[in-house]
Short mmCIF file of C-alpha atoms in Angstrom, two decimals:
data_model
loop_
_atom_site.label_atom_id
_atom_site.label_comp_id
_atom_site.label_asym_id
_atom_site.label_seq_id
_atom_site.Cartn_x
_atom_site.Cartn_y
_atom_site.Cartn_z
CA MET A 878 -26.90 28.22 17.57
CA ALA A 879 -27.79 26.04 14.63
CA GLY A 880 -25.05 23.59 14.78
CA GLY A 881 -22.09 23.33 12.53
CA GLY A 882 -22.17 25.53 9.45
CA PHE A 883 -22.97 28.57 11.55
CA ALA A 884 -21.89 29.27 15.10
CA VAL A 885 -24.99 31.13 16.22
CA ALA A 886 -24.85 33.85 18.80
CA ASP A 887 -26.43 33.08 22.19
CA ALA A 888 -25.97 29.34 21.77
CA PRO A 889 -27.70 27.23 24.42
CA SER A 890 -25.85 25.84 27.36
CA GLY A 891 -27.51 22.43 26.96
CA ASP A 892 -28.59 22.17 30.63
CA TYR A 893 -32.39 22.00 30.53
CA GLY A 894 -32.78 20.25 33.88
CA GLY A 895 -33.87 16.88 32.49
CA GLY A 896 -32.35 13.52 33.21
CA ILE A 897 -32.48 9.93 32.05
CA THR A 898 -36.15 8.98 32.20
CA PHE A 899 -37.75 5.59 31.65
CA SER A 900 -39.38 6.99 28.54
CA VAL A 901 -36.14 8.19 26.96
CA VAL A 902 -34.48 4.84 27.68
CA VAL A 903 -37.32 2.88 26.09
CA THR A 904 -37.55 5.28 23.15
CA CYS A 905 -33.84 5.12 22.44
CA LEU A 906 -33.73 1.34 22.81
CA MET A 907 -36.54 0.99 20.30
CA ALA A 908 -34.78 3.32 17.85
CA ALA A 909 -31.41 1.62 18.36
CA SER A 910 -33.00 -1.74 17.53
CA GLY A 911 -32.63 -0.64 13.90
CA GLY A 912 -29.08 -1.93 14.26
CA LEU A 913 -30.43 -5.47 14.57
CA ILE A 914 -31.20 -5.83 10.88
CA PHE A 915 -27.81 -4.53 9.79
CA GLY A 916 -25.96 -6.70 12.31
CA TYR A 917 -27.95 -9.81 11.41
CA ASP A 918 -27.21 -9.32 7.73
CA ILE A 919 -23.47 -8.85 8.34
CA GLY A 920 -23.32 -12.09 10.31
CA ILE A 921 -25.62 -14.18 8.18
CA SER A 922 -24.00 -13.44 4.80
CA GLY A 923 -20.53 -14.76 5.55
CA GLY A 924 -21.84 -17.82 7.38
CA VAL A 925 -24.23 -18.84 4.61
CA THR A 926 -21.50 -18.57 1.98
CA ALA A 927 -19.47 -21.10 3.98
CA MET A 928 -22.32 -23.67 4.12
CA GLU A 929 -21.83 -26.56 1.72
CA SER A 930 -25.59 -26.94 1.12
CA PHE A 931 -25.81 -23.29 -0.01
CA LEU A 932 -22.72 -23.54 -2.20
CA GLU A 933 -23.96 -26.80 -3.74
CA GLU A 934 -27.28 -25.15 -4.63
CA PHE A 935 -25.95 -21.92 -6.14
CA PHE A 936 -22.12 -22.00 -6.40
CA PRO A 937 -20.93 -25.54 -7.18
CA GLY A 938 -17.73 -24.19 -8.73
CA VAL A 939 -16.53 -23.04 -5.31
CA LEU A 940 -17.12 -26.52 -3.88
CA ARG A 941 -15.07 -28.05 -6.68
CA ARG A 942 -12.18 -25.71 -5.89
CA MET A 943 -12.44 -26.60 -2.20
CA ALA A 944 -12.11 -30.29 -3.10
CA ALA A 945 -9.11 -29.75 -5.39
CA ALA A 946 -5.85 -30.96 -3.93
CA ARG A 947 -3.18 -28.40 -2.96
CA ARG A 948 -5.34 -25.48 -4.06
CA ASP A 949 -4.12 -21.97 -3.23
CA GLN A 950 -5.96 -21.37 0.08
CA TYR A 951 -6.13 -17.63 -0.57
CA CYS A 952 -8.16 -18.15 -3.76
CA VAL A 953 -10.65 -20.92 -2.94
CA TYR A 954 -13.59 -18.52 -2.59
CA ASP A 955 -12.63 -16.10 -5.36
CA SER A 956 -15.97 -15.82 -7.20
CA HIS A 957 -17.48 -12.55 -8.40
CA VAL A 958 -20.98 -14.04 -8.42
CA LEU A 959 -20.56 -15.21 -4.82
CA THR A 960 -19.43 -11.76 -3.70
CA ALA A 961 -22.29 -10.20 -5.71
CA PHE A 962 -24.69 -12.12 -3.46
CA THR A 963 -23.24 -10.25 -0.49
CA SER A 964 -22.52 -6.87 -2.05
CA SER A 965 -25.74 -6.32 -4.02
CA LEU A 966 -27.50 -5.31 -0.81
CA TYR A 967 -25.16 -2.36 -0.38
CA LEU A 968 -25.53 -1.14 -3.93
CA ALA A 969 -29.31 -0.99 -3.42
CA GLY A 970 -28.81 0.65 -0.05
CA LEU A 971 -26.57 3.29 -1.59
CA VAL A 972 -29.22 4.26 -4.15
CA ALA A 973 -31.96 4.29 -1.51
CA SER A 974 -29.98 6.41 0.96
CA LEU A 975 -29.53 9.20 -1.59
CA ALA A 976 -33.32 9.64 -1.66
CA ALA A 977 -33.86 9.06 2.04
CA GLY A 978 -33.23 12.64 3.16
CA ARG A 979 -36.12 14.10 1.17
CA VAL A 980 -38.48 11.34 2.31
CA THR A 981 -37.45 11.82 5.95
CA ARG A 982 -38.16 15.55 5.82
CA ALA A 983 -41.59 14.86 4.33
CA VAL A 984 -42.87 12.07 6.59
CA GLY A 985 -40.54 12.03 9.60
CA ARG A 986 -38.02 9.58 11.01
CA GLN A 987 -40.57 7.28 12.66
CA ALA A 988 -42.40 6.55 9.39
CA VAL A 989 -39.11 5.90 7.63
CA MET A 990 -38.12 3.36 10.26
CA LEU A 991 -41.46 1.57 9.77
CA ALA A 992 -40.83 1.32 6.05
CA GLY A 993 -37.37 -0.04 6.71
CA GLY A 994 -38.71 -2.93 8.74
CA ALA A 995 -41.21 -3.75 6.00
CA PHE A 996 -38.56 -3.76 3.23
CA PHE A 997 -36.26 -5.97 5.27
CA PHE A 998 -39.07 -8.43 6.06
CA ALA A 999 -39.89 -8.74 2.35
CA GLY A 1000 -36.24 -9.33 1.47
CA ALA A 1001 -35.94 -12.08 4.10
CA ALA A 1002 -38.98 -13.87 2.62
CA VAL A 1003 -37.64 -13.73 -0.94
CA ASN A 1004 -34.18 -14.98 0.08
CA ALA A 1005 -35.59 -17.87 2.11
CA ALA A 1006 -37.67 -19.00 -0.88
CA ALA A 1007 -34.92 -18.46 -3.49
CA VAL A 1008 -34.55 -21.11 -6.20
CA ASN A 1009 -31.95 -19.33 -8.32
CA ILE A 1010 -29.28 -16.63 -8.07
CA ALA A 1011 -31.61 -13.98 -9.51
CA MET A 1012 -34.03 -14.44 -6.57
CA LEU A 1013 -31.14 -14.21 -4.15
CA ILE A 1014 -30.02 -10.91 -5.66
CA VAL A 1015 -33.59 -9.48 -5.67
CA GLY A 1016 -34.01 -10.45 -2.02
CA ARG A 1017 -30.69 -8.86 -1.14
CA MET A 1018 -31.69 -5.65 -2.88
CA LEU A 1019 -34.93 -5.50 -0.87
CA LEU A 1020 -32.84 -5.91 2.26
CA GLY A 1021 -30.66 -3.07 0.96
CA PHE A 1022 -33.66 -0.76 0.64
CA GLY A 1023 -34.58 -1.66 4.21
CA ILE A 1024 -31.13 -0.75 5.51
CA GLY A 1025 -30.18 2.17 3.30
CA PHE A 1026 -33.52 3.84 2.73
CA THR A 1027 -34.57 3.77 6.34
CA ASN A 1028 -32.83 2.40 9.36
CA GLN A 1029 -29.31 3.70 8.85
CA GLN A 1030 -30.79 7.04 7.77
CA ALA A 1031 -33.37 7.32 10.59
CA ALA A 1032 -32.13 5.41 13.65
CA PRO A 1033 -28.75 7.09 14.42
CA VAL A 1034 -30.14 10.60 13.84
CA TYR A 1035 -33.26 9.74 15.83
CA LEU A 1036 -31.04 8.72 18.75
CA ALA A 1037 -28.91 11.87 18.49
CA GLU A 1038 -31.96 14.14 18.40
CA THR A 1039 -33.77 12.39 21.26
CA ALA A 1040 -31.03 11.61 23.79
CA PRO A 1041 -29.98 14.20 26.42
CA ALA A 1042 -26.74 15.92 25.35
CA LYS A 1043 -24.83 14.69 28.41
CA TRP A 1044 -25.50 11.04 27.54
CA ARG A 1045 -25.94 11.32 23.76
CA GLY A 1046 -22.84 9.28 22.97
CA ALA A 1047 -23.95 6.35 25.14
CA PHE A 1048 -27.46 6.30 23.70
CA THR A 1049 -26.27 6.64 20.10
CA THR A 1050 -23.77 3.81 20.51
CA GLY A 1051 -26.84 1.72 21.33
CA PHE A 1052 -27.19 1.36 17.56
CA GLN A 1053 -23.82 -0.41 17.47
CA LEU A 1054 -24.81 -2.46 20.52
CA PHE A 1055 -27.91 -3.77 18.74
CA LEU A 1056 -25.81 -4.30 15.62
CA GLY A 1057 -23.59 -6.54 17.74
CA ILE A 1058 -26.61 -8.41 19.11
CA GLY A 1059 -27.89 -8.99 15.58
CA ASN A 1060 -24.45 -10.14 14.44
CA LEU A 1061 -24.09 -12.61 17.32
CA ALA A 1062 -27.62 -13.94 16.75
CA ALA A 1063 -26.80 -14.47 13.07
CA ASN A 1064 -23.58 -16.35 13.84
CA LEU A 1065 -25.36 -18.60 16.34
CA THR A 1066 -28.10 -19.22 13.77
CA ASN A 1067 -25.51 -20.14 11.13
CA TYR A 1068 -23.75 -22.51 13.50
CA GLY A 1069 -27.00 -24.34 14.20
CA ALA A 1070 -28.40 -24.19 10.66
CA ALA A 1071 -25.19 -25.63 9.18
CA ARG A 1072 -26.11 -28.94 10.82
CA ILE A 1073 -29.40 -29.10 8.89
CA PRO A 1074 -28.74 -30.74 5.50
CA ARG A 1075 -30.00 -29.16 2.28
CA TRP A 1076 -32.21 -26.38 3.71
CA GLY A 1077 -30.31 -25.00 6.71
CA TRP A 1078 -29.28 -21.96 4.67
CA ARG A 1079 -32.96 -21.14 4.06
CA LEU A 1080 -33.51 -21.02 7.82
CA SER A 1081 -30.58 -18.64 8.27
CA LEU A 1082 -31.77 -16.27 5.55
CA GLY A 1083 -35.46 -16.48 6.49
CA LEU A 1084 -34.93 -15.68 10.16
CA ALA A 1085 -33.91 -12.18 9.08
CA ALA A 1086 -37.66 -11.55 9.32
CA VAL A 1087 -37.35 -11.61 13.14
CA PRO A 1088 -35.18 -8.47 13.54
CA ALA A 1089 -37.27 -6.85 10.80
CA ALA A 1090 -40.39 -7.41 12.89
CA VAL A 1091 -38.64 -6.04 15.99
CA ILE A 1092 -37.74 -2.75 14.31
CA PHE A 1093 -41.21 -2.44 12.78
CA VAL A 1094 -43.02 -2.97 16.10
CA GLY A 1095 -40.49 -0.80 17.92
CA ALA A 1096 -41.07 2.09 15.51
CA LEU A 1097 -44.82 1.87 16.22
CA LEU A 1098 -44.17 2.45 19.93
CA ILE A 1099 -42.01 5.58 19.75
CA PRO A 1100 -42.83 9.21 18.89
CA ASP A 1101 -41.10 11.19 16.17
CA THR A 1102 -38.24 13.51 17.21
CA PRO A 1103 -38.98 17.12 18.25
CA SER A 1104 -36.74 18.49 15.48
CA SER A 1105 -38.50 16.45 12.81
CA LEU A 1106 -41.92 17.49 14.10
CA ILE A 1107 -41.06 21.20 14.19
CA VAL A 1108 -39.66 21.05 10.65
CA ARG A 1109 -43.09 19.77 9.58
CA GLY A 1110 -44.94 22.43 11.62
CA ARG A 1111 -46.24 20.11 14.36
CA VAL A 1112 -45.21 22.20 17.34
CA GLU A 1113 -47.58 20.82 19.98
CA GLN A 1114 -46.65 17.27 19.06
CA ALA A 1115 -42.99 18.28 19.37
CA ARG A 1116 -43.65 19.74 22.82
CA ALA A 1117 -45.45 16.56 23.92
CA ALA A 1118 -42.69 14.32 22.54
CA LEU A 1119 -40.03 16.37 24.33
CA ARG A 1120 -41.95 16.33 27.62
CA ARG A 1121 -42.36 12.58 27.31
CA VAL A 1122 -38.65 11.86 26.96
CA ARG A 1123 -37.26 14.60 29.25
CA GLY A 1124 -39.56 14.17 32.25
CA PRO A 1125 -41.56 16.65 34.37
CA LYS A 1126 -38.53 18.45 35.86
CA ALA A 1127 -37.01 19.47 32.51
CA ASP A 1128 -37.34 22.97 31.08
CA VAL A 1129 -39.10 21.72 27.97
CA ASP A 1130 -40.04 25.17 26.69
CA ALA A 1131 -36.43 26.37 26.76
CA GLU A 1132 -35.17 23.32 24.86
CA LEU A 1133 -38.05 23.56 22.41
CA GLU A 1134 -37.18 27.20 21.77
CA ASP A 1135 -33.57 26.26 21.07
CA VAL A 1136 -34.66 23.54 18.65
CA ALA A 1137 -37.06 25.97 16.97
CA ARG A 1138 -34.30 28.57 16.71
CA ALA A 1139 -32.13 26.04 14.86
CA VAL A 1140 -35.00 25.32 12.49
CA GLY A 1141 -35.51 29.07 12.05
CA VAL A 1142 -31.91 29.57 10.97
CA ALA A 1143 -32.37 26.74 8.48
CA ARG A 1144 -35.51 28.30 7.02
CA SER A 1145 -34.03 31.77 6.82
CA ASN A 1146 -31.52 30.39 4.33
CA GLU A 1147 -33.87 28.00 2.55
CA GLN A 1148 -32.45 26.08 -0.40
CA GLY A 1149 -31.83 22.48 -1.35
CA ALA A 1150 -30.09 20.66 1.49
CA PHE A 1151 -27.75 18.72 -0.80
CA ARG A 1152 -26.81 21.90 -2.66
CA ARG A 1153 -26.38 23.70 0.61
CA ILE A 1154 -24.02 21.21 2.19
CA LEU A 1155 -21.63 21.77 -0.72
CA GLY A 1156 -21.19 25.40 0.40
CA ARG A 1157 -17.99 26.62 2.04
CA GLU A 1158 -19.59 27.13 5.46
CA TYR A 1159 -20.47 23.43 5.59
CA ARG A 1160 -17.04 22.19 4.48
CA PRO A 1161 -16.22 20.43 7.78
CA HIS A 1162 -19.56 18.61 7.74
CA LEU A 1163 -19.16 17.45 4.16
CA VAL A 1164 -15.62 16.22 4.82
CA MET A 1165 -16.74 14.28 7.90
CA ALA A 1166 -19.81 12.92 6.09
CA VAL A 1167 -17.46 11.36 3.54
CA ALA A 1168 -14.30 10.62 5.56
CA VAL A 1169 -15.73 8.99 8.70
CA PRO A 1170 -17.81 6.24 7.00
CA LEU A 1171 -15.17 5.71 4.31
CA PHE A 1172 -12.44 5.29 6.89
CA GLN A 1173 -14.62 2.89 8.88
CA GLN A 1174 -14.81 0.57 5.89
CA LEU A 1175 -11.09 0.93 5.17
CA THR A 1176 -10.29 -0.56 8.58
CA GLY A 1177 -11.11 -3.86 6.89
CA VAL A 1178 -13.51 -4.89 9.64
CA ILE A 1179 -16.54 -5.18 7.40
CA VAL A 1180 -14.94 -7.82 5.20
CA ILE A 1181 -13.63 -9.62 8.27
CA ALA A 1182 -17.16 -9.58 9.69
CA PHE A 1183 -18.72 -10.78 6.44
CA PHE A 1184 -16.12 -13.33 5.51
CA SER A 1185 -14.84 -14.42 8.94
CA PRO A 1186 -15.85 -18.08 8.35
CA VAL A 1187 -14.05 -17.95 4.99
CA LEU A 1188 -11.04 -16.27 6.61
CA PHE A 1189 -10.88 -18.84 9.39
CA GLN A 1190 -11.11 -21.69 6.87
CA THR A 1191 -8.23 -20.10 4.97
CA ALA A 1192 -6.33 -20.02 8.26
CA GLY A 1193 -6.82 -23.77 8.75
CA PHE A 1194 -10.13 -24.25 10.57
CA GLY A 1195 -12.70 -26.76 9.36
CA SER A 1196 -16.18 -25.61 8.27
CA ASN A 1197 -17.93 -26.01 11.64
CA ALA A 1198 -14.93 -24.68 13.56
CA ALA A 1199 -14.85 -21.64 11.28
CA LEU A 1200 -18.52 -20.95 12.04
CA MET A 1201 -17.82 -21.28 15.77
CA GLY A 1202 -14.95 -18.85 15.33
CA ALA A 1203 -17.44 -16.40 13.83
CA VAL A 1204 -19.68 -16.90 16.89
CA ILE A 1205 -16.76 -16.05 19.18
CA LEU A 1206 -16.02 -13.01 17.07
CA GLY A 1207 -19.65 -11.89 17.33
CA ALA A 1208 -19.57 -12.23 21.12
CA VAL A 1209 -16.42 -10.11 21.25
CA ASN A 1210 -18.08 -7.45 19.10
CA LEU A 1211 -21.04 -7.30 21.46
CA GLY A 1212 -18.82 -7.02 24.52
CA SER A 1213 -16.76 -4.22 23.01
CA ALA A 1214 -19.96 -2.32 22.15
CA LEU A 1215 -20.84 -2.41 25.86
CA VAL A 1216 -17.40 -0.96 26.63
CA SER A 1217 -18.10 1.89 24.22
CA VAL A 1218 -21.50 2.61 25.80
CA ALA A 1219 -19.81 2.88 29.22
CA THR A 1220 -16.89 5.06 28.14
CA VAL A 1221 -17.88 7.30 25.22
CA ASP A 1222 -19.42 10.03 27.37
CA ARG A 1223 -16.83 9.70 30.11
CA TYR A 1224 -13.63 9.91 28.07
CA GLY A 1225 -14.90 11.39 24.82
CA ARG A 1226 -14.78 10.39 21.16
CA ARG A 1227 -11.18 11.16 20.27
CA PRO A 1228 -9.48 8.95 22.92
CA LEU A 1229 -11.53 5.96 21.82
CA PHE A 1230 -10.66 6.58 18.17
CA LEU A 1231 -6.94 6.81 18.95
CA ALA A 1232 -6.74 3.79 21.28
CA GLY A 1233 -8.75 1.65 18.87
CA GLY A 1234 -6.63 2.70 15.90
CA LEU A 1235 -3.33 1.76 17.53
CA VAL A 1236 -4.56 -1.69 18.59
CA MET A 1237 -6.04 -2.40 15.14
CA ILE A 1238 -2.74 -1.57 13.43
CA MET A 1239 -0.79 -3.97 15.65
CA CYS A 1240 -3.32 -6.79 15.19
CA GLN A 1241 -3.43 -6.57 11.41
CA VAL A 1242 0.36 -6.48 11.09
CA ALA A 1243 0.56 -9.56 13.34
CA VAL A 1244 -2.08 -11.46 11.29
CA ALA A 1245 -0.19 -10.61 8.08
CA TRP A 1246 3.05 -11.93 9.57
CA ILE A 1247 1.46 -15.21 10.75
CA MET A 1248 -0.32 -15.91 7.47
CA GLY A 1249 2.74 -14.98 5.43
CA SER A 1250 5.05 -17.19 7.42
CA GLN A 1251 2.67 -20.15 7.76
CA ILE A 1252 0.59 -20.32 4.56
CA GLY A 1253 3.25 -18.70 2.42
CA ARG A 1254 2.98 -16.67 -0.75
CA ASP A 1255 1.57 -19.55 -2.80
CA GLY A 1256 -1.13 -20.36 -0.24
CA GLU A 1257 -0.47 -24.11 -0.41
CA SER A 1258 1.11 -24.65 2.99
CA ALA A 1259 -0.98 -25.88 5.92
CA MET A 1260 -1.11 -23.67 9.00
CA ALA A 1261 -0.27 -25.26 12.33
CA ARG A 1262 -3.15 -25.35 14.82
CA LYS A 1263 -1.54 -22.98 17.30
CA TYR A 1264 -1.11 -20.35 14.60
CA SER A 1265 -4.74 -20.75 13.50
CA VAL A 1266 -5.79 -20.09 17.09
CA ALA A 1267 -3.48 -17.06 17.16
CA VAL A 1268 -5.17 -15.68 14.03
CA LEU A 1269 -8.56 -16.13 15.71
CA ALA A 1270 -7.33 -14.40 18.88
CA LEU A 1271 -5.80 -11.48 17.00
CA THR A 1272 -8.95 -11.10 14.90
CA CYS A 1273 -10.99 -10.96 18.11
CA VAL A 1274 -8.72 -8.29 19.61
CA PHE A 1275 -8.93 -6.34 16.37
CA SER A 1276 -12.72 -6.58 16.39
CA ALA A 1277 -12.86 -5.53 20.05
CA SER A 1278 -10.78 -2.42 19.38
CA PHE A 1279 -12.98 -1.61 16.40
CA GLY A 1280 -16.06 -2.22 18.54
CA TRP A 1281 -15.17 0.50 21.04
CA SER A 1282 -13.92 2.99 18.44
CA TRP A 1283 -14.68 3.17 14.72
CA GLY A 1284 -17.67 0.83 15.00
CA PRO A 1285 -20.01 2.87 17.21
CA LEU A 1286 -18.41 6.27 16.65
CA THR A 1287 -19.10 6.11 12.92
CA TRP A 1288 -22.77 6.32 13.89
CA VAL A 1289 -22.26 8.81 16.73
CA ILE A 1290 -20.26 11.45 14.83
CA PRO A 1291 -22.48 11.87 11.73
CA GLY A 1292 -25.57 11.71 13.91
CA GLU A 1293 -24.51 14.66 16.03
CA ILE A 1294 -22.43 17.06 13.92
CA PHE A 1295 -24.89 18.20 11.24
CA PRO A 1296 -26.96 21.35 11.73
CA VAL A 1297 -30.68 20.81 11.30
CA GLU A 1298 -30.88 22.43 7.86
CA VAL A 1299 -28.56 19.83 6.33
CA ARG A 1300 -28.99 16.98 8.82
CA SER A 1301 -30.98 14.65 6.58
CA ALA A 1302 -28.77 15.40 3.56
CA GLY A 1303 -25.58 14.98 5.58
CA GLN A 1304 -26.72 11.70 7.07
CA GLY A 1305 -27.82 10.57 3.61
CA ILE A 1306 -24.35 11.28 2.21
CA SER A 1307 -22.73 9.53 5.15
CA VAL A 1308 -24.87 6.42 4.69
CA ALA A 1309 -24.36 6.45 0.91
CA VAL A 1310 -20.57 6.57 1.36
CA ASN A 1311 -20.76 3.81 3.97
CA LEU A 1312 -22.84 1.54 1.76
CA GLY A 1313 -20.91 2.41 -1.39
CA ALA A 1314 -17.59 1.59 0.26
CA THR A 1315 -19.07 -1.60 1.69
CA PHE A 1316 -20.25 -2.62 -1.78
CA VAL A 1317 -16.81 -2.06 -3.32
CA LEU A 1318 -14.94 -3.81 -0.51
CA THR A 1319 -17.23 -6.84 -0.26
CA GLN A 1320 -17.20 -7.21 -4.04
CA THR A 1321 -13.40 -7.07 -4.21
CA PHE A 1322 -12.17 -8.59 -0.93
CA LEU A 1323 -11.97 -12.22 -2.04
CA SER A 1324 -10.15 -11.20 -5.24
CA MET A 1325 -7.87 -8.97 -3.18
CA LEU A 1326 -7.12 -11.84 -0.80
CA CYS A 1327 -6.32 -14.03 -3.82
CA SER A 1328 -4.01 -11.38 -5.34
CA PHE A 1329 -2.45 -9.66 -2.29
CA LYS A 1330 -2.32 -12.81 -0.14
CA TYR A 1331 -1.27 -11.94 3.43
CA ALA A 1332 -0.38 -8.38 2.36
CA THR A 1333 -4.13 -7.67 2.32
CA PHE A 1334 -3.88 -7.07 6.07
CA ILE A 1335 -0.88 -4.76 5.67
CA TYR A 1336 -2.98 -2.73 3.22
CA TYR A 1337 -5.73 -2.25 5.81
CA ALA A 1338 -3.24 -1.53 8.59
CA ALA A 1339 -1.81 1.32 6.50
CA TRP A 1340 -5.26 2.82 6.11
CA VAL A 1341 -5.89 2.63 9.86
CA ALA A 1342 -2.67 4.61 10.38
CA VAL A 1343 -3.90 7.27 7.94
CA MET A 1344 -7.33 7.60 9.59
CA THR A 1345 -5.84 7.77 13.08
CA ALA A 1346 -3.70 10.70 11.97
CA PHE A 1347 -6.81 12.30 10.44
CA VAL A 1348 -8.65 12.12 13.77
CA VAL A 1349 -5.71 13.71 15.57
CA ALA A 1350 -5.59 16.64 13.17
CA PHE A 1351 -9.17 17.29 12.06
CA LEU A 1352 -11.83 15.81 14.35
CA PRO A 1353 -12.79 18.03 17.32
CA GLU A 1354 -14.17 16.59 20.55
CA THR A 1355 -17.99 16.72 20.68
CA LYS A 1356 -18.62 15.08 24.06
CA GLY A 1357 -21.56 16.66 25.88
CA VAL A 1358 -22.15 19.43 23.34
CA PRO A 1359 -25.85 20.10 22.56
CA LEU A 1360 -26.74 19.61 18.90
CA GLU A 1361 -27.93 23.21 18.70
CA ALA A 1362 -24.54 24.49 19.94
CA MET A 1363 -22.31 22.27 17.80
CA GLY A 1364 -21.32 25.20 15.55
CA ALA A 1365 -19.12 26.66 18.28
CA VAL A 1366 -17.02 23.47 18.29
CA TRP A 1367 -16.15 23.91 14.63
CA ALA A 1368 -15.63 27.67 14.99
CA ARG A 1369 -12.93 27.08 17.65
CA HIS A 1370 -11.09 24.41 15.65
CA TRP A 1371 -7.65 25.39 14.33
CA TYR A 1372 -8.52 24.47 10.74
CA TRP A 1373 -12.30 24.33 10.39
CA GLY A 1374 -12.72 27.70 12.08
CA ARG A 1375 -11.83 29.44 8.80
CA PHE A 1376 -14.98 27.97 7.19
CA VAL A 1377 -17.54 28.50 9.96
CA LYS A 1378 -19.07 31.94 10.46
CA VAL A 1379 -21.16 33.46 13.22
CA GLN A 1380 -24.80 34.06 12.41
CA GLN A 1381 -27.51 35.67 14.53
CA PRO A 1382 -30.54 33.57 15.49
CA ALA A 1383 -33.61 33.75 13.31
CA LYS A 1384 -35.96 36.55 14.36
CA ASN A 1385 -39.14 34.55 13.86
CA THR A 1386 -38.44 31.93 16.54
CA ASP A 1387 -41.63 32.71 18.44
CA ALA A 1388 -43.68 32.08 15.34
CA LEU A 1389 -42.25 28.59 15.10
CA ILE A 1390 -43.29 27.52 18.59
CA ASN A 1391 -46.49 29.50 19.15
#
């Protein structure tokens, strides 16, 4: 019964009689609010780098290139220092996420989320007060610790462990929904702050303290997850937490026993979680921990989200119009997240992956064709207004398809597939890959755009085709499957079944819950 590496005999059915209670809704909303800080950062970074007051303060060379006549439009923003401002956060987050699993097992997911809010608040303060590039980078690294060390490690897994199995997908996609809210709020902030001369960029960066405060206060109001409490020997607290979120009609003792049985299987084979996940029986989990977040970044959406104002300026929009385009894009992302919440537990994960992949391929090919035919290979031709609007529309459709597929499901899948004994390690690997890929792509995107020109979008479209084929062949459907019974899903799969073995439940289950 312990999830993925082992398909345990007598796996639970997942029907414990509970429903959606007010408490579980509030608890999951508070946990999902961790997405606010990530979404705000994604939106704020690209907008700030398009503000003339920010560029004049820290990157005057970019402004000089913007003023140069007949400059290659693909290469105006090609600056490694400018991209380091954006990407340094993800390098810090990568390092932090590798240590997050051990910390989570020691102090629980709630405490980790509290620390995340504190780190992010400190980073916002340093960035708002920055007087040189070094302070900007330090502030970004503090933000990275906030995202990588805590919220991306704790929030999605917290949601997966707390939500009822029948509605787990909808609740877990709440992380992406809050990410969209944070992104839209950041784009609106940028649009308003750009009208404030000289210090508008400080307002944009400093207001990151608001979502940081939300996640910190939210973490104070929620209990830790039953699984995390049982791992640390706090059985009665686990029982109380489960009763709180499941309601009086749920069979709390039966669910608690199943959770304890999963923990028992983990303890009966005690060894380092990172070492363990490298074993053959956890091969499908390790592959998904690496492939899913890596593929998400290779859709190209993260660089579009970060650099959308830059992209829209390249496509012919003025500075303020480009920021408004980013606002529109943020609103589309939020709307598509709502679509995912409504459909993920009705239609399943795989259909959303496949539909989103096909639409993203078509949109990126179309953007490549428009930019190639209008701006040209040398990047010195002006794009007609109607084609600029078409690029904006296609980018919005692309973002919408991402928002109902790879966006939320990259948090749903890793949050639900790992057995308890490697859950923190698996999520840590997943987050590290996500942040590592984000660092590489944000650091190289502007140079890639300068070198590949419009073919940059063909490059990403090819990757979307590869990942869509991967989902068809290797990702099983996990809709409605209890976390404690996830091992049976892998055992039935045509390929992964050769790695997963059946194991009897631990014999000392009673000792864990009595």
